[in-house]
Amino acid sequence: MRVYVPLTLPGLAEAHRTGQLGDGPFTAYAVTPALREWYLSDDIEELEYAALGRGALASLRLLAADPAAPRRRVVVAVDVADGAASADPGRGPNPAVLGEVRLAGPVRLAKAAAVHVDAEDAEEDVAAAARALDAADDGDDDAQFVVDGAEDHELLWFATQEIPQLVARRPG
């Protein structure tokens, strides 16, 4: 099963240093039954892209909580055993938790298939989105428009061999 783990660049640097993602139970995103139901699609590529997008939004939340982190969303695509990730079926198609899964313990970074990161030219929009996130969550349409502006930036694909260069860069 492919899961999408939201991080920040400092989080990616820590994963690179330790060789693992997460310390204990942690949240990632995947193609869950609720995500399939919400998107009404059988196209696995479209569903995987939706799960990646959920991971990108979670990364934005991590950035909002860490003002020192470079303003670039980071999502690591990792292949785990089918039983390693569990979705809470009781949460149903709640838009706030679509695609959310829990991983019981750490996952070796060596299992990563790819890393998705914003380009440097997205930093201004991502920074604005991180600042607007709380207001958007409270229903402010203008703030939601700002958050959606970050989603206009496609995350770039990087091979896992490129992680050392990604964490060595200091954008901005």
PDB file of C-alpha atoms in Angstrom:
ATOM      1  CA  MET A   1       0.000   0.000   0.000  1.00  0.00           C
ATOM      2  CA  ARG A   2       1.253   3.450  -0.861  1.00  0.00           C
ATOM      3  CA  VAL A   3       0.898   6.092   1.845  1.00  0.00           C
ATOM      4  CA  TYR A   4       1.719   9.773   1.750  1.00  0.00           C
ATOM      5  CA  VAL A   5       3.494  11.145   4.819  1.00  0.00           C
ATOM      6  CA  PRO A   6       3.289  14.930   5.323  1.00  0.00           C
ATOM      7  CA  LEU A   7       6.471  16.623   6.506  1.00  0.00           C
ATOM      8  CA  THR A   8       8.367  19.893   6.408  1.00  0.00           C
ATOM      9  CA  LEU A   9      11.918  20.285   5.125  1.00  0.00           C
ATOM     10  CA  PRO A  10      13.290  20.086   8.710  1.00  0.00           C
ATOM     11  CA  GLY A  11      11.165  16.964   9.206  1.00  0.00           C
ATOM     12  CA  LEU A  12      12.611  15.470   6.030  1.00  0.00           C
ATOM     13  CA  ALA A  13      16.116  16.317   7.267  1.00  0.00           C
ATOM     14  CA  GLU A  14      15.367  14.516  10.545  1.00  0.00           C
ATOM     15  CA  ALA A  15      14.007  11.483   8.675  1.00  0.00           C
ATOM     16  CA  HIS A  16      17.148  11.462   6.546  1.00  0.00           C
ATOM     17  CA  ARG A  17      19.347  11.679   9.644  1.00  0.00           C
ATOM     18  CA  THR A  18      17.529   8.897  11.539  1.00  0.00           C
ATOM     19  CA  GLY A  19      16.523   6.767   8.564  1.00  0.00           C
ATOM     20  CA  GLN A  20      12.890   6.656   9.648  1.00  0.00           C
ATOM     21  CA  LEU A  21       9.582   8.459   9.351  1.00  0.00           C
ATOM     22  CA  GLY A  22       7.537   8.942  12.520  1.00  0.00           C
ATOM     23  CA  ASP A  23       8.189   7.847  16.073  1.00  0.00           C
ATOM     24  CA  GLY A  24       5.012   6.098  17.076  1.00  0.00           C
ATOM     25  CA  PRO A  25       1.513   6.160  15.809  1.00  0.00           C
ATOM     26  CA  PHE A  26       1.362   8.891  13.187  1.00  0.00           C
ATOM     27  CA  THR A  27      -0.934  10.090  10.441  1.00  0.00           C
ATOM     28  CA  ALA A  28      -0.426   9.626   6.729  1.00  0.00           C
ATOM     29  CA  TYR A  29      -2.783   9.606   3.734  1.00  0.00           C
ATOM     30  CA  ALA A  30      -3.761   6.854   1.335  1.00  0.00           C
ATOM     31  CA  VAL A  31      -6.511   5.679  -0.971  1.00  0.00           C
ATOM     32  CA  THR A  32      -9.110   4.676   1.620  1.00  0.00           C
ATOM     33  CA  PRO A  33     -12.696   3.524   1.068  1.00  0.00           C
ATOM     34  CA  ALA A  34     -13.917   6.959   2.220  1.00  0.00           C
ATOM     35  CA  LEU A  35     -11.610   8.708  -0.273  1.00  0.00           C
ATOM     36  CA  ARG A  36     -12.875   6.444  -3.067  1.00  0.00           C
ATOM     37  CA  GLU A  37     -16.472   7.193  -2.111  1.00  0.00           C
ATOM     38  CA  TRP A  38     -15.881  10.943  -1.898  1.00  0.00           C
ATOM     39  CA  TYR A  39     -14.117  11.208  -5.284  1.00  0.00           C
ATOM     40  CA  LEU A  40     -16.434   8.721  -7.022  1.00  0.00           C
ATOM     41  CA  SER A  41     -13.575   7.404  -9.106  1.00  0.00           C
ATOM     42  CA  ASP A  42     -12.069   4.038  -9.915  1.00  0.00           C
ATOM     43  CA  ASP A  43      -8.997   5.599 -11.549  1.00  0.00           C
ATOM     44  CA  ILE A  44      -6.161   4.672  -9.177  1.00  0.00           C
ATOM     45  CA  GLU A  45      -3.872   7.424 -10.471  1.00  0.00           C
ATOM     46  CA  GLU A  46      -6.548  10.038  -9.801  1.00  0.00           C
ATOM     47  CA  LEU A  47      -7.154   8.616  -6.324  1.00  0.00           C
ATOM     48  CA  GLU A  48      -3.422   8.517  -5.536  1.00  0.00           C
ATOM     49  CA  TYR A  49      -3.171  12.156  -6.641  1.00  0.00           C
ATOM     50  CA  ALA A  50      -6.063  13.005  -4.293  1.00  0.00           C
ATOM     51  CA  ALA A  51      -4.289  11.240  -1.397  1.00  0.00           C
ATOM     52  CA  LEU A  52      -1.105  13.171  -2.234  1.00  0.00           C
ATOM     53  CA  GLY A  53      -3.150  16.381  -2.135  1.00  0.00           C
ATOM     54  CA  ARG A  54      -4.462  15.471   1.312  1.00  0.00           C
ATOM     55  CA  GLY A  55      -0.859  14.960   2.406  1.00  0.00           C
ATOM     56  CA  ALA A  56       0.082  18.361   0.992  1.00  0.00           C
ATOM     57  CA  LEU A  57      -2.682  20.020   3.021  1.00  0.00           C
ATOM     58  CA  ALA A  58      -1.449  18.233   6.141  1.00  0.00           C
ATOM     59  CA  SER A  59       2.080  19.458   5.365  1.00  0.00           C
ATOM     60  CA  LEU A  60       0.689  22.995   5.158  1.00  0.00           C
ATOM     61  CA  ARG A  61      -0.737  22.505   8.655  1.00  0.00           C
ATOM     62  CA  LEU A  62       2.708  21.428   9.866  1.00  0.00           C
ATOM     63  CA  LEU A  63       4.170  24.590   8.328  1.00  0.00           C
ATOM     64  CA  ALA A  64       1.542  26.728  10.070  1.00  0.00           C
ATOM     65  CA  ALA A  65       2.680  25.200  13.376  1.00  0.00           C
ATOM     66  CA  ASP A  66       6.397  25.747  12.639  1.00  0.00           C
ATOM     67  CA  PRO A  67       7.078  29.320  11.526  1.00  0.00           C
ATOM     68  CA  ALA A  68      10.834  28.638  11.313  1.00  0.00           C
ATOM     69  CA  ALA A  69      10.461  25.930   8.647  1.00  0.00           C
ATOM     70  CA  PRO A  70      11.038  26.898   5.012  1.00  0.00           C
ATOM     71  CA  ARG A  71       7.679  27.562   3.373  1.00  0.00           C
ATOM     72  CA  ARG A  72       7.634  24.494   1.143  1.00  0.00           C
ATOM     73  CA  ARG A  73       5.235  21.578   1.548  1.00  0.00           C
ATOM     74  CA  VAL A  74       6.825  18.123   1.666  1.00  0.00           C
ATOM     75  CA  VAL A  75       5.105  14.759   1.190  1.00  0.00           C
ATOM     76  CA  VAL A  76       6.973  11.445   1.192  1.00  0.00           C
ATOM     77  CA  ALA A  77       5.380   8.586  -0.777  1.00  0.00           C
ATOM     78  CA  VAL A  78       6.115   5.339   1.045  1.00  0.00           C
ATOM     79  CA  ASP A  79       5.198   1.748   0.322  1.00  0.00           C
ATOM     80  CA  VAL A  80       4.107  -0.148   3.424  1.00  0.00           C
ATOM     81  CA  ALA A  81       2.559  -3.572   4.018  1.00  0.00           C
ATOM     82  CA  ASP A  82      -1.216  -3.554   3.528  1.00  0.00           C
ATOM     83  CA  GLY A  83      -1.868  -4.111   7.238  1.00  0.00           C
ATOM     84  CA  ALA A  84       0.550  -1.397   8.390  1.00  0.00           C
ATOM     85  CA  ALA A  85      -1.884   1.465   7.755  1.00  0.00           C
ATOM     86  CA  SER A  86      -5.385   1.560   9.153  1.00  0.00           C
ATOM     87  CA  ALA A  87      -8.268   3.900   8.424  1.00  0.00           C
ATOM     88  CA  ASP A  88     -10.957   4.627  10.993  1.00  0.00           C
ATOM     89  CA  PRO A  89     -14.174   3.565   9.249  1.00  0.00           C
ATOM     90  CA  GLY A  90     -16.213   5.355  11.914  1.00  0.00           C
ATOM     91  CA  ARG A  91     -15.011   8.701  10.616  1.00  0.00           C
ATOM     92  CA  GLY A  92     -16.704   8.044   7.267  1.00  0.00           C
ATOM     93  CA  PRO A  93     -16.534  10.568   4.450  1.00  0.00           C
ATOM     94  CA  ASN A  94     -15.765  13.533   6.720  1.00  0.00           C
ATOM     95  CA  PRO A  95     -13.968  15.983   4.364  1.00  0.00           C
ATOM     96  CA  ALA A  96     -11.533  16.965   7.127  1.00  0.00           C
ATOM     97  CA  VAL A  97     -10.106  13.437   7.370  1.00  0.00           C
ATOM     98  CA  LEU A  98     -10.505  12.027   3.859  1.00  0.00           C
ATOM     99  CA  GLY A  99      -7.752   9.553   3.102  1.00  0.00           C
ATOM    100  CA  GLU A 100      -6.342   9.705   6.612  1.00  0.00           C
ATOM    101  CA  VAL A 101      -4.653   6.546   7.899  1.00  0.00           C
ATOM    102  CA  ARG A 102      -2.675   5.729  11.023  1.00  0.00           C
ATOM    103  CA  LEU A 103       0.662   3.988  10.964  1.00  0.00           C
ATOM    104  CA  ALA A 104       1.363   2.157  14.218  1.00  0.00           C
ATOM    105  CA  GLY A 105       5.088   2.765  14.313  1.00  0.00           C
ATOM    106  CA  PRO A 106       8.067   4.166  12.498  1.00  0.00           C
ATOM    107  CA  VAL A 107       8.589   3.426   8.812  1.00  0.00           C
ATOM    108  CA  ARG A 108      12.054   3.119   7.363  1.00  0.00           C
ATOM    109  CA  LEU A 109      12.847   5.965   4.963  1.00  0.00           C
ATOM    110  CA  ALA A 110      14.391   3.303   2.716  1.00  0.00           C
ATOM    111  CA  LYS A 111      10.808   2.244   1.895  1.00  0.00           C
ATOM    112  CA  ALA A 112      10.130   5.651   0.326  1.00  0.00           C
ATOM    113  CA  ALA A 113       9.267   5.612  -3.360  1.00  0.00           C
ATOM    114  CA  ALA A 114       9.580   9.364  -3.920  1.00  0.00           C
ATOM    115  CA  VAL A 115       9.506  12.763  -2.270  1.00  0.00           C
ATOM    116  CA  HIS A 116       7.187  15.551  -3.398  1.00  0.00           C
ATOM    117  CA  VAL A 117       8.228  19.130  -2.566  1.00  0.00           C
ATOM    118  CA  ASP A 118       7.107  22.599  -3.571  1.00  0.00           C
ATOM    119  CA  ALA A 119       9.335  24.536  -5.944  1.00  0.00           C
ATOM    120  CA  GLU A 120      11.003  27.597  -4.490  1.00  0.00           C
ATOM    121  CA  ASP A 121       8.656  29.855  -6.467  1.00  0.00           C
ATOM    122  CA  ALA A 122       5.730  28.526  -4.399  1.00  0.00           C
ATOM    123  CA  GLU A 123       7.136  29.795  -1.093  1.00  0.00           C
ATOM    124  CA  GLU A 124       5.286  33.120  -1.057  1.00  0.00           C
ATOM    125  CA  ASP A 125       1.896  31.494  -1.730  1.00  0.00           C
ATOM    126  CA  VAL A 126       2.591  28.654   0.717  1.00  0.00           C
ATOM    127  CA  ALA A 127       3.595  31.166   3.419  1.00  0.00           C
ATOM    128  CA  ALA A 128       0.387  33.138   2.861  1.00  0.00           C
ATOM    129  CA  ALA A 129      -1.659  29.919   2.952  1.00  0.00           C
ATOM    130  CA  ALA A 130      -0.045  28.831   6.234  1.00  0.00           C
ATOM    131  CA  ARG A 131      -0.922  32.212   7.764  1.00  0.00           C
ATOM    132  CA  ALA A 132      -4.527  32.003   6.481  1.00  0.00           C
ATOM    133  CA  LEU A 133      -5.189  28.399   7.511  1.00  0.00           C
ATOM    134  CA  ASP A 134      -6.855  29.082  10.870  1.00  0.00           C
ATOM    135  CA  ALA A 135      -9.192  31.677   9.380  1.00  0.00           C
ATOM    136  CA  ALA A 136     -10.017  29.321   6.503  1.00  0.00           C
ATOM    137  CA  ASP A 137     -10.819  26.576   9.015  1.00  0.00           C
ATOM    138  CA  ASP A 138     -13.183  29.032  10.720  1.00  0.00           C
ATOM    139  CA  GLY A 139     -15.083  29.518   7.458  1.00  0.00           C
ATOM    140  CA  ASP A 140     -13.491  32.724   6.110  1.00  0.00           C
ATOM    141  CA  ASP A 141     -13.954  32.516   2.324  1.00  0.00           C
ATOM    142  CA  ASP A 142     -11.157  35.003   1.588  1.00  0.00           C
ATOM    143  CA  ALA A 143      -8.746  32.982   3.709  1.00  0.00           C
ATOM    144  CA  GLN A 144      -9.861  29.785   1.955  1.00  0.00           C
ATOM    145  CA  PHE A 145      -9.059  31.445  -1.369  1.00  0.00           C
ATOM    146  CA  VAL A 146      -5.518  32.111  -0.080  1.00  0.00           C
ATOM    147  CA  VAL A 147      -5.158  28.489   1.095  1.00  0.00           C
ATOM    148  CA  ASP A 148      -6.390  27.276  -2.282  1.00  0.00           C
ATOM    149  CA  GLY A 149      -3.671  29.426  -3.881  1.00  0.00           C
ATOM    150  CA  ALA A 150      -1.033  27.080  -2.449  1.00  0.00           C
ATOM    151  CA  GLU A 151      -2.835  24.160  -4.072  1.00  0.00           C
ATOM    152  CA  ASP A 152      -2.344  25.846  -7.440  1.00  0.00           C
ATOM    153  CA  HIS A 153       1.334  24.884  -7.141  1.00  0.00           C
ATOM    154  CA  GLU A 154       2.084  21.320  -8.166  1.00  0.00           C
ATOM    155  CA  LEU A 155       4.495  19.495  -5.905  1.00  0.00           C
ATOM    156  CA  LEU A 156       7.670  18.494  -7.719  1.00  0.00           C
ATOM    157  CA  TRP A 157       8.730  14.837  -7.802  1.00  0.00           C
ATOM    158  CA  PHE A 158      12.160  13.896  -6.453  1.00  0.00           C
ATOM    159  CA  ALA A 159      13.842  10.508  -6.339  1.00  0.00           C
ATOM    160  CA  THR A 160      14.844   9.335  -2.879  1.00  0.00           C
ATOM    161  CA  GLN A 161      18.494   9.662  -3.917  1.00  0.00           C
ATOM    162  CA  GLU A 162      17.898  13.424  -4.086  1.00  0.00           C
ATOM    163  CA  ILE A 163      16.924  13.748  -0.409  1.00  0.00           C
ATOM    164  CA  PRO A 164      20.443  14.815   0.690  1.00  0.00           C
ATOM    165  CA  GLN A 165      20.344  17.725  -1.788  1.00  0.00           C
ATOM    166  CA  LEU A 166      16.801  18.686  -0.745  1.00  0.00           C
ATOM    167  CA  VAL A 167      17.660  18.905   2.934  1.00  0.00           C
ATOM    168  CA  ALA A 168      20.973  20.679   2.270  1.00  0.00           C
ATOM    169  CA  ARG A 169      19.249  23.533   0.400  1.00  0.00           C
ATOM    170  CA  ARG A 170      18.204  26.564   2.313  1.00  0.00           C
ATOM    171  CA  PRO A 171      15.567  28.155   0.086  1.00  0.00           C
ATOM    172  CA  GLY A 172      14.487  31.746   0.348  1.00  0.00           C
TER     173      GLY A 172
END
